[in-house]
């Protein structure tokens, strides 16, 4: 191999490794690059490790327990889901597959929020064929799979329909418009990924304005759920929210929410795979 050719190969390698990539200088620049990068992602999958103090979702937990009580008594352990009046830290692990424009498949690996019958259950939304309903698949007794439909707008689906980066970027836009943003100088690696840390702080008396979004790829039946998610700033009254953004792929890999300066909830995305999910996988 000639010396000249070796140099060319080295330059190509360095460029592909992002060694020459310029560091982001401001939160706004980072957000712009994240939006651009997301347009090039057609599908993805990840494991969402989530935990939070359940102060604000008592009614959702009670409703979920009620909705699936019959299935739990027949095919689960029959035990009622306990909903304490005092805040408790609860955890959930979820496998998420997303294919643009808005097809979702979410599997509950484990969850403190739901009846045992929903462990390993899959929630599937295919708006291309049925935008008004989603499918729930549960294993029943372990060998008898059960499948049934639920109404998107009538059923309380938790985070299932908004557990994706399309909604996360809308929420980032919302935070930019209603809080003060900063890029923290901390160096932090998560799962061997170099990250930017983006922090938003909010005034106690903030009266947020919801940004208008016109995403034709979001089914109209889901938009009420997105509005509710965006409204969490006023409803929950975050004092700050932190995002860890992968420097290479410019995707969110961790999020922490604080109330009164104390950690309220966290989400960590692991086993991320980009552009590998097919429509047939949903």
PDB file of C-alpha atoms in Angstrom:
ATOM      1  CA  UNK A   1       0.000   0.000   0.000  1.00  0.00           C
ATOM      2  CA  UNK A   2       1.417   3.398  -1.016  1.00  0.00           C
ATOM      3  CA  UNK A   3       2.068   6.081   1.579  1.00  0.00           C
ATOM      4  CA  UNK A   4      -0.303   8.489  -0.203  1.00  0.00           C
ATOM      5  CA  UNK A   5      -3.123   5.950  -0.222  1.00  0.00           C
ATOM      6  CA  UNK A   6      -2.575   5.183   3.471  1.00  0.00           C
ATOM      7  CA  UNK A   7      -2.938   8.881   4.316  1.00  0.00           C
ATOM      8  CA  UNK A   8      -6.211   9.095   2.365  1.00  0.00           C
ATOM      9  CA  UNK A   9      -7.592   6.050   4.197  1.00  0.00           C
ATOM     10  CA  UNK A  10      -6.573   7.567   7.543  1.00  0.00           C
ATOM     11  CA  UNK A  11      -8.315  10.873   6.751  1.00  0.00           C
ATOM     12  CA  UNK A  12     -11.525   9.055   5.764  1.00  0.00           C
ATOM     13  CA  UNK A  13     -11.392   7.051   8.986  1.00  0.00           C
ATOM     14  CA  UNK A  14     -10.894  10.135  11.114  1.00  0.00           C
ATOM     15  CA  UNK A  15     -13.779  11.934   9.468  1.00  0.00           C
ATOM     16  CA  UNK A  16     -16.095   8.950   9.887  1.00  0.00           C
ATOM     17  CA  UNK A  17     -15.114   8.770  13.567  1.00  0.00           C
ATOM     18  CA  UNK A  18     -16.238  12.369  14.087  1.00  0.00           C
ATOM     19  CA  UNK A  19     -12.814  13.360  15.425  1.00  0.00           C
ATOM     20  CA  UNK A  20     -12.936  16.498  13.311  1.00  0.00           C
ATOM     21  CA  UNK A  21     -16.550  17.275  14.284  1.00  0.00           C
ATOM     22  CA  UNK A  22     -16.989  20.643  15.891  1.00  0.00           C
ATOM     23  CA  UNK A  23     -18.310  20.828  19.422  1.00  0.00           C
ATOM     24  CA  UNK A  24     -21.768  22.300  19.850  1.00  0.00           C
ATOM     25  CA  UNK A  25     -21.576  25.816  21.263  1.00  0.00           C
ATOM     26  CA  UNK A  26     -25.122  26.485  22.502  1.00  0.00           C
ATOM     27  CA  UNK A  27     -28.358  24.704  23.519  1.00  0.00           C
ATOM     28  CA  UNK A  28     -30.158  26.091  20.454  1.00  0.00           C
ATOM     29  CA  UNK A  29     -27.457  24.763  18.121  1.00  0.00           C
ATOM     30  CA  UNK A  30     -27.666  21.352  19.766  1.00  0.00           C
ATOM     31  CA  UNK A  31     -31.450  21.242  19.381  1.00  0.00           C
ATOM     32  CA  UNK A  32     -31.241  22.212  15.709  1.00  0.00           C
ATOM     33  CA  UNK A  33     -28.732  19.427  15.069  1.00  0.00           C
ATOM     34  CA  UNK A  34     -30.881  16.940  16.986  1.00  0.00           C
ATOM     35  CA  UNK A  35     -33.903  17.766  14.831  1.00  0.00           C
ATOM     36  CA  UNK A  36     -31.852  17.381  11.654  1.00  0.00           C
ATOM     37  CA  UNK A  37     -30.370  14.072  12.818  1.00  0.00           C
ATOM     38  CA  UNK A  38     -33.797  12.701  13.728  1.00  0.00           C
ATOM     39  CA  UNK A  39     -35.089  13.301  10.212  1.00  0.00           C
ATOM     40  CA  UNK A  40     -32.511  10.778   8.986  1.00  0.00           C
ATOM     41  CA  UNK A  41     -33.724   8.117  11.431  1.00  0.00           C
ATOM     42  CA  UNK A  42     -36.600   6.074  10.016  1.00  0.00           C
ATOM     43  CA  UNK A  43     -36.915   3.533  12.787  1.00  0.00           C
ATOM     44  CA  UNK A  44     -35.339   2.538  16.069  1.00  0.00           C
ATOM     45  CA  UNK A  45     -35.593   0.363  19.134  1.00  0.00           C
ATOM     46  CA  UNK A  46     -34.409   0.673  22.707  1.00  0.00           C
ATOM     47  CA  UNK A  47     -34.957  -0.494  26.275  1.00  0.00           C
ATOM     48  CA  UNK A  48     -36.445   2.252  28.427  1.00  0.00           C
ATOM     49  CA  UNK A  49     -35.491   1.899  32.096  1.00  0.00           C
ATOM     50  CA  UNK A  50     -37.827   4.240  33.897  1.00  0.00           C
ATOM     51  CA  UNK A  51     -38.322   5.187  37.517  1.00  0.00           C
ATOM     52  CA  UNK A  52     -40.275   7.886  39.330  1.00  0.00           C
ATOM     53  CA  UNK A  53     -42.031   8.890  42.493  1.00  0.00           C
ATOM     54  CA  UNK A  54     -45.679   8.156  41.763  1.00  0.00           C
ATOM     55  CA  UNK A  55     -47.074  11.323  43.341  1.00  0.00           C
ATOM     56  CA  UNK A  56     -48.962  12.372  40.233  1.00  0.00           C
ATOM     57  CA  UNK A  57     -50.311   9.141  38.728  1.00  0.00           C
ATOM     58  CA  UNK A  58     -52.510   7.588  41.429  1.00  0.00           C
ATOM     59  CA  UNK A  59     -55.656   7.773  39.311  1.00  0.00           C
ATOM     60  CA  UNK A  60     -53.891   6.231  36.309  1.00  0.00           C
ATOM     61  CA  UNK A  61     -52.714   3.281  38.425  1.00  0.00           C
ATOM     62  CA  UNK A  62     -56.211   2.716  39.813  1.00  0.00           C
ATOM     63  CA  UNK A  63     -57.741   2.923  36.341  1.00  0.00           C
ATOM     64  CA  UNK A  64     -55.203   0.482  34.899  1.00  0.00           C
ATOM     65  CA  UNK A  65     -55.874  -2.000  37.688  1.00  0.00           C
ATOM     66  CA  UNK A  66     -59.620  -1.694  37.072  1.00  0.00           C
ATOM     67  CA  UNK A  67     -59.352  -2.025  33.269  1.00  0.00           C
ATOM     68  CA  UNK A  68     -57.385  -5.277  33.491  1.00  0.00           C
ATOM     69  CA  UNK A  69     -58.920  -6.730  36.669  1.00  0.00           C
ATOM     70  CA  UNK A  70     -60.875  -9.462  34.843  1.00  0.00           C
ATOM     71  CA  UNK A  71     -57.818 -10.578  32.885  1.00  0.00           C
ATOM     72  CA  UNK A  72     -55.662 -10.513  36.017  1.00  0.00           C
ATOM     73  CA  UNK A  73     -58.095 -12.659  37.980  1.00  0.00           C
ATOM     74  CA  UNK A  74     -58.367 -15.215  35.154  1.00  0.00           C
ATOM     75  CA  UNK A  75     -54.825 -15.274  33.803  1.00  0.00           C
ATOM     76  CA  UNK A  76     -52.615 -13.471  36.339  1.00  0.00           C
ATOM     77  CA  UNK A  77     -51.992 -13.964  40.041  1.00  0.00           C
ATOM     78  CA  UNK A  78     -55.342 -12.378  40.961  1.00  0.00           C
ATOM     79  CA  UNK A  79     -53.710  -9.924  43.331  1.00  0.00           C
ATOM     80  CA  UNK A  80     -54.854  -6.325  43.318  1.00  0.00           C
ATOM     81  CA  UNK A  81     -52.326  -3.667  42.402  1.00  0.00           C
ATOM     82  CA  UNK A  82     -51.542  -1.719  45.554  1.00  0.00           C
ATOM     83  CA  UNK A  83     -51.760   2.045  45.215  1.00  0.00           C
ATOM     84  CA  UNK A  84     -50.298   3.786  48.237  1.00  0.00           C
ATOM     85  CA  UNK A  85     -51.449   7.258  49.234  1.00  0.00           C
ATOM     86  CA  UNK A  86     -47.847   8.173  49.985  1.00  0.00           C
ATOM     87  CA  UNK A  87     -45.298   8.743  47.196  1.00  0.00           C
ATOM     88  CA  UNK A  88     -43.336   5.623  46.338  1.00  0.00           C
ATOM     89  CA  UNK A  89     -40.479   5.159  43.903  1.00  0.00           C
ATOM     90  CA  UNK A  90     -41.653   2.821  41.179  1.00  0.00           C
ATOM     91  CA  UNK A  91     -39.746   1.285  38.292  1.00  0.00           C
ATOM     92  CA  UNK A  92     -40.542  -0.063  34.871  1.00  0.00           C
ATOM     93  CA  UNK A  93     -38.538  -1.627  32.039  1.00  0.00           C
ATOM     94  CA  UNK A  94     -39.983  -1.390  28.558  1.00  0.00           C
ATOM     95  CA  UNK A  95     -38.838  -2.547  25.132  1.00  0.00           C
ATOM     96  CA  UNK A  96     -39.832   0.006  22.506  1.00  0.00           C
ATOM     97  CA  UNK A  97     -39.870  -0.359  18.721  1.00  0.00           C
ATOM     98  CA  UNK A  98     -40.806   2.647  16.621  1.00  0.00           C
ATOM     99  CA  UNK A  99     -41.188   2.955  12.862  1.00  0.00           C
ATOM    100  CA  UNK A 100     -42.010   6.273  11.235  1.00  0.00           C
ATOM    101  CA  UNK A 101     -44.374   7.839  10.677  1.00  0.00           C
ATOM    102  CA  UNK A 102     -45.934   6.617  13.961  1.00  0.00           C
ATOM    103  CA  UNK A 103     -46.081   2.842  14.378  1.00  0.00           C
ATOM    104  CA  UNK A 104     -45.232   1.602  17.872  1.00  0.00           C
ATOM    105  CA  UNK A 105     -44.694  -1.728  19.577  1.00  0.00           C
ATOM    106  CA  UNK A 106     -43.994  -1.650  23.307  1.00  0.00           C
ATOM    107  CA  UNK A 107     -43.365  -4.665  25.520  1.00  0.00           C
ATOM    108  CA  UNK A 108     -43.568  -4.498  29.311  1.00  0.00           C
ATOM    109  CA  UNK A 109     -40.509  -6.342  30.586  1.00  0.00           C
ATOM    110  CA  UNK A 110     -41.316  -5.492  34.193  1.00  0.00           C
ATOM    111  CA  UNK A 111     -43.354  -2.779  35.891  1.00  0.00           C
ATOM    112  CA  UNK A 112     -44.367  -1.715  39.385  1.00  0.00           C
ATOM    113  CA  UNK A 113     -47.321   0.188  37.897  1.00  0.00           C
ATOM    114  CA  UNK A 114     -49.369  -2.603  36.349  1.00  0.00           C
ATOM    115  CA  UNK A 115     -51.048  -5.911  37.324  1.00  0.00           C
ATOM    116  CA  UNK A 116     -48.914  -9.040  36.968  1.00  0.00           C
ATOM    117  CA  UNK A 117     -50.970 -10.194  33.992  1.00  0.00           C
ATOM    118  CA  UNK A 118     -49.389  -7.409  31.929  1.00  0.00           C
ATOM    119  CA  UNK A 119     -45.817  -8.617  32.469  1.00  0.00           C
ATOM    120  CA  UNK A 120     -44.441  -9.426  28.994  1.00  0.00           C
ATOM    121  CA  UNK A 121     -47.581  -7.927  27.453  1.00  0.00           C
ATOM    122  CA  UNK A 122     -47.194  -6.073  24.157  1.00  0.00           C
ATOM    123  CA  UNK A 123     -49.005  -2.885  23.162  1.00  0.00           C
ATOM    124  CA  UNK A 124     -49.151  -2.334  19.420  1.00  0.00           C
ATOM    125  CA  UNK A 125     -50.299   0.726  17.503  1.00  0.00           C
ATOM    126  CA  UNK A 126     -50.484   0.582  13.699  1.00  0.00           C
ATOM    127  CA  UNK A 127     -52.221   3.804  12.627  1.00  0.00           C
ATOM    128  CA  UNK A 128     -51.753   2.974   8.957  1.00  0.00           C
ATOM    129  CA  UNK A 129     -54.361   0.227   9.283  1.00  0.00           C
ATOM    130  CA  UNK A 130     -56.318   1.361  12.346  1.00  0.00           C
ATOM    131  CA  UNK A 131     -55.618   4.805  13.853  1.00  0.00           C
ATOM    132  CA  UNK A 132     -58.482   4.565  16.363  1.00  0.00           C
ATOM    133  CA  UNK A 133     -57.431   1.413  18.193  1.00  0.00           C
ATOM    134  CA  UNK A 134     -54.360  -0.296  19.546  1.00  0.00           C
ATOM    135  CA  UNK A 135     -53.798  -3.987  20.250  1.00  0.00           C
ATOM    136  CA  UNK A 136     -52.869  -5.582  23.561  1.00  0.00           C
ATOM    137  CA  UNK A 137     -51.276  -9.022  23.560  1.00  0.00           C
ATOM    138  CA  UNK A 138     -50.893 -10.884  26.840  1.00  0.00           C
ATOM    139  CA  UNK A 139     -49.569 -14.385  27.445  1.00  0.00           C
ATOM    140  CA  UNK A 140     -52.417 -15.454  29.712  1.00  0.00           C
ATOM    141  CA  UNK A 141     -51.468 -18.637  31.511  1.00  0.00           C
ATOM    142  CA  UNK A 142     -48.031 -18.572  29.913  1.00  0.00           C
ATOM    143  CA  UNK A 143     -48.904 -20.592  26.846  1.00  0.00           C
ATOM    144  CA  UNK A 144     -52.260 -19.193  25.723  1.00  0.00           C
ATOM    145  CA  UNK A 145     -51.752 -15.816  24.034  1.00  0.00           C
ATOM    146  CA  UNK A 146     -54.670 -13.404  24.242  1.00  0.00           C
ATOM    147  CA  UNK A 147     -55.208 -10.469  21.904  1.00  0.00           C
ATOM    148  CA  UNK A 148     -57.770  -7.699  22.136  1.00  0.00           C
ATOM    149  CA  UNK A 149     -58.373  -4.146  20.952  1.00  0.00           C
ATOM    150  CA  UNK A 150     -58.478  -0.970  23.008  1.00  0.00           C
ATOM    151  CA  UNK A 151     -59.729   2.469  21.988  1.00  0.00           C
ATOM    152  CA  UNK A 152     -56.897   5.004  21.692  1.00  0.00           C
ATOM    153  CA  UNK A 153     -58.908   7.892  23.081  1.00  0.00           C
ATOM    154  CA  UNK A 154     -61.016   6.099  25.693  1.00  0.00           C
ATOM    155  CA  UNK A 155     -58.329   3.893  27.207  1.00  0.00           C
ATOM    156  CA  UNK A 156     -55.733   5.337  29.580  1.00  0.00           C
ATOM    157  CA  UNK A 157     -52.582   4.039  27.888  1.00  0.00           C
ATOM    158  CA  UNK A 158     -49.963   5.598  30.151  1.00  0.00           C
ATOM    159  CA  UNK A 159     -46.796   6.507  28.283  1.00  0.00           C
ATOM    160  CA  UNK A 160     -47.197   3.893  25.570  1.00  0.00           C
ATOM    161  CA  UNK A 161     -48.361   6.223  22.785  1.00  0.00           C
ATOM    162  CA  UNK A 162     -45.840   8.953  23.613  1.00  0.00           C
ATOM    163  CA  UNK A 163     -42.838   6.755  24.401  1.00  0.00           C
ATOM    164  CA  UNK A 164     -40.764   7.870  21.415  1.00  0.00           C
ATOM    165  CA  UNK A 165     -38.287  10.529  20.302  1.00  0.00           C
ATOM    166  CA  UNK A 166     -40.852  12.282  18.095  1.00  0.00           C
ATOM    167  CA  UNK A 167     -42.679  13.383  21.242  1.00  0.00           C
ATOM    168  CA  UNK A 168     -39.433  13.940  23.159  1.00  0.00           C
ATOM    169  CA  UNK A 169     -38.317  16.507  20.587  1.00  0.00           C
ATOM    170  CA  UNK A 170     -41.683  18.272  20.801  1.00  0.00           C
ATOM    171  CA  UNK A 171     -41.252  18.446  24.548  1.00  0.00           C
ATOM    172  CA  UNK A 172     -37.734  19.834  24.129  1.00  0.00           C
ATOM    173  CA  UNK A 173     -39.183  22.599  21.951  1.00  0.00           C
ATOM    174  CA  UNK A 174     -41.776  23.230  24.676  1.00  0.00           C
ATOM    175  CA  UNK A 175     -39.063  23.536  27.334  1.00  0.00           C
ATOM    176  CA  UNK A 176     -37.033  25.921  25.182  1.00  0.00           C
ATOM    177  CA  UNK A 177     -40.023  28.233  24.936  1.00  0.00           C
ATOM    178  CA  UNK A 178     -40.866  28.132  28.643  1.00  0.00           C
ATOM    179  CA  UNK A 179     -37.587  27.823  30.525  1.00  0.00           C
ATOM    180  CA  UNK A 180     -33.964  28.862  30.603  1.00  0.00           C
ATOM    181  CA  UNK A 181     -31.544  26.448  28.951  1.00  0.00           C
ATOM    182  CA  UNK A 182     -27.852  25.748  29.432  1.00  0.00           C
ATOM    183  CA  UNK A 183     -25.222  23.308  28.228  1.00  0.00           C
ATOM    184  CA  UNK A 184     -23.445  21.906  31.255  1.00  0.00           C
ATOM    185  CA  UNK A 185     -19.683  21.512  31.034  1.00  0.00           C
ATOM    186  CA  UNK A 186     -19.631  18.186  32.826  1.00  0.00           C
ATOM    187  CA  UNK A 187     -18.018  15.304  30.961  1.00  0.00           C
ATOM    188  CA  UNK A 188     -20.197  12.260  31.187  1.00  0.00           C
ATOM    189  CA  UNK A 189     -20.277   8.887  29.440  1.00  0.00           C
ATOM    190  CA  UNK A 190     -23.361   6.711  29.449  1.00  0.00           C
ATOM    191  CA  UNK A 191     -23.058   3.167  28.136  1.00  0.00           C
ATOM    192  CA  UNK A 192     -19.753   4.179  26.503  1.00  0.00           C
ATOM    193  CA  UNK A 193     -21.395   7.086  24.693  1.00  0.00           C
ATOM    194  CA  UNK A 194     -19.976  10.606  25.003  1.00  0.00           C
ATOM    195  CA  UNK A 195     -22.759  13.033  25.819  1.00  0.00           C
ATOM    196  CA  UNK A 196     -23.829  16.638  25.949  1.00  0.00           C
ATOM    197  CA  UNK A 197     -25.838  17.559  29.048  1.00  0.00           C
ATOM    198  CA  UNK A 198     -28.689  19.948  28.382  1.00  0.00           C
ATOM    199  CA  UNK A 199     -30.456  21.470  31.385  1.00  0.00           C
ATOM    200  CA  UNK A 200     -33.673  23.481  31.604  1.00  0.00           C
ATOM    201  CA  UNK A 201     -34.718  25.472  34.662  1.00  0.00           C
ATOM    202  CA  UNK A 202     -38.209  26.802  35.244  1.00  0.00           C
ATOM    203  CA  UNK A 203     -39.653  29.574  37.403  1.00  0.00           C
ATOM    204  CA  UNK A 204     -42.056  28.533  40.158  1.00  0.00           C
ATOM    205  CA  UNK A 205     -44.875  30.653  38.773  1.00  0.00           C
ATOM    206  CA  UNK A 206     -44.322  29.785  35.108  1.00  0.00           C
ATOM    207  CA  UNK A 207     -47.454  29.926  32.968  1.00  0.00           C
ATOM    208  CA  UNK A 208     -46.287  27.889  29.998  1.00  0.00           C
ATOM    209  CA  UNK A 209     -47.445  28.463  26.470  1.00  0.00           C
ATOM    210  CA  UNK A 210     -47.874  25.320  24.412  1.00  0.00           C
ATOM    211  CA  UNK A 211     -46.073  25.582  21.053  1.00  0.00           C
ATOM    212  CA  UNK A 212     -48.157  24.901  17.980  1.00  0.00           C
ATOM    213  CA  UNK A 213     -46.986  21.818  16.185  1.00  0.00           C
ATOM    214  CA  UNK A 214     -48.150  20.743  12.780  1.00  0.00           C
ATOM    215  CA  UNK A 215     -46.906  17.205  12.334  1.00  0.00           C
ATOM    216  CA  UNK A 216     -48.856  15.440   9.639  1.00  0.00           C
ATOM    217  CA  UNK A 217     -47.103  12.204  10.650  1.00  0.00           C
ATOM    218  CA  UNK A 218     -48.771  12.222  14.089  1.00  0.00           C
ATOM    219  CA  UNK A 219     -52.261  10.642  14.009  1.00  0.00           C
ATOM    220  CA  UNK A 220     -54.978  13.057  15.128  1.00  0.00           C
ATOM    221  CA  UNK A 221     -56.232  10.453  17.621  1.00  0.00           C
ATOM    222  CA  UNK A 222     -52.915  10.668  19.517  1.00  0.00           C
ATOM    223  CA  UNK A 223     -52.529  14.431  19.708  1.00  0.00           C
ATOM    224  CA  UNK A 224     -54.608  14.748  22.891  1.00  0.00           C
ATOM    225  CA  UNK A 225     -52.093  12.471  24.587  1.00  0.00           C
ATOM    226  CA  UNK A 226     -49.190  14.603  23.362  1.00  0.00           C
ATOM    227  CA  UNK A 227     -50.910  17.760  24.626  1.00  0.00           C
ATOM    228  CA  UNK A 228     -51.285  16.106  28.024  1.00  0.00           C
ATOM    229  CA  UNK A 229     -47.588  15.175  28.044  1.00  0.00           C
ATOM    230  CA  UNK A 230     -46.526  18.703  27.135  1.00  0.00           C
ATOM    231  CA  UNK A 231     -48.799  20.040  29.862  1.00  0.00           C
ATOM    232  CA  UNK A 232     -46.810  18.202  32.527  1.00  0.00           C
ATOM    233  CA  UNK A 233     -44.654  21.294  33.087  1.00  0.00           C
ATOM    234  CA  UNK A 234     -47.590  23.228  34.542  1.00  0.00           C
ATOM    235  CA  UNK A 235     -49.288  20.211  36.080  1.00  0.00           C
ATOM    236  CA  UNK A 236     -46.246  18.682  37.801  1.00  0.00           C
ATOM    237  CA  UNK A 237     -44.304  21.957  38.216  1.00  0.00           C
ATOM    238  CA  UNK A 238     -40.781  20.812  37.400  1.00  0.00           C
ATOM    239  CA  UNK A 239     -37.998  22.940  38.809  1.00  0.00           C
ATOM    240  CA  UNK A 240     -35.556  21.564  36.233  1.00  0.00           C
ATOM    241  CA  UNK A 241     -35.126  18.854  33.612  1.00  0.00           C
ATOM    242  CA  UNK A 242     -31.833  17.392  32.347  1.00  0.00           C
ATOM    243  CA  UNK A 243     -31.143  15.592  29.089  1.00  0.00           C
ATOM    244  CA  UNK A 244     -28.090  13.577  28.142  1.00  0.00           C
ATOM    245  CA  UNK A 245     -27.628  13.677  24.362  1.00  0.00           C
ATOM    246  CA  UNK A 246     -25.320  11.355  22.473  1.00  0.00           C
ATOM    247  CA  UNK A 247     -22.619  13.424  20.761  1.00  0.00           C
ATOM    248  CA  UNK A 248     -22.368  11.156  17.732  1.00  0.00           C
ATOM    249  CA  UNK A 249     -25.963  10.236  16.926  1.00  0.00           C
ATOM    250  CA  UNK A 250     -27.538  13.309  18.589  1.00  0.00           C
ATOM    251  CA  UNK A 251     -30.258  11.266  20.262  1.00  0.00           C
ATOM    252  CA  UNK A 252     -31.566  11.449  23.827  1.00  0.00           C
ATOM    253  CA  UNK A 253     -30.169   8.637  25.975  1.00  0.00           C
ATOM    254  CA  UNK A 254     -31.118   9.832  29.459  1.00  0.00           C
ATOM    255  CA  UNK A 255     -33.524  12.233  31.111  1.00  0.00           C
ATOM    256  CA  UNK A 256     -34.001  13.382  34.703  1.00  0.00           C
ATOM    257  CA  UNK A 257     -36.850  15.509  36.073  1.00  0.00           C
ATOM    258  CA  UNK A 258     -36.626  17.477  39.309  1.00  0.00           C
ATOM    259  CA  UNK A 259     -39.325  18.982  41.526  1.00  0.00           C
ATOM    260  CA  UNK A 260     -38.270  21.484  44.157  1.00  0.00           C
ATOM    261  CA  UNK A 261     -34.665  20.636  43.335  1.00  0.00           C
ATOM    262  CA  UNK A 262     -35.162  16.951  44.198  1.00  0.00           C
ATOM    263  CA  UNK A 263     -35.050  14.082  41.714  1.00  0.00           C
ATOM    264  CA  UNK A 264     -38.572  13.035  40.726  1.00  0.00           C
ATOM    265  CA  UNK A 265     -38.103  10.722  37.751  1.00  0.00           C
ATOM    266  CA  UNK A 266     -35.509   9.304  35.399  1.00  0.00           C
ATOM    267  CA  UNK A 267     -35.462   7.553  32.034  1.00  0.00           C
ATOM    268  CA  UNK A 268     -32.458   5.716  30.617  1.00  0.00           C
ATOM    269  CA  UNK A 269     -32.379   4.390  27.055  1.00  0.00           C
ATOM    270  CA  UNK A 270     -30.249   1.273  26.544  1.00  0.00           C
ATOM    271  CA  UNK A 271     -29.581  -1.232  23.746  1.00  0.00           C
ATOM    272  CA  UNK A 272     -30.343   1.456  21.175  1.00  0.00           C
ATOM    273  CA  UNK A 273     -30.548   0.356  17.551  1.00  0.00           C
ATOM    274  CA  UNK A 274     -31.138   2.858  14.731  1.00  0.00           C
ATOM    275  CA  UNK A 275     -32.793   2.178  11.370  1.00  0.00           C
ATOM    276  CA  UNK A 276     -33.094  -1.534  12.074  1.00  0.00           C
ATOM    277  CA  UNK A 277     -36.825  -1.909  12.751  1.00  0.00           C
ATOM    278  CA  UNK A 278     -39.019  -2.992   9.823  1.00  0.00           C
ATOM    279  CA  UNK A 279     -42.723  -2.307   9.488  1.00  0.00           C
ATOM    280  CA  UNK A 280     -43.294  -6.057   9.793  1.00  0.00           C
ATOM    281  CA  UNK A 281     -41.629  -5.897  13.235  1.00  0.00           C
ATOM    282  CA  UNK A 282     -44.443  -3.683  14.479  1.00  0.00           C
TER     283      UNK A 282
END
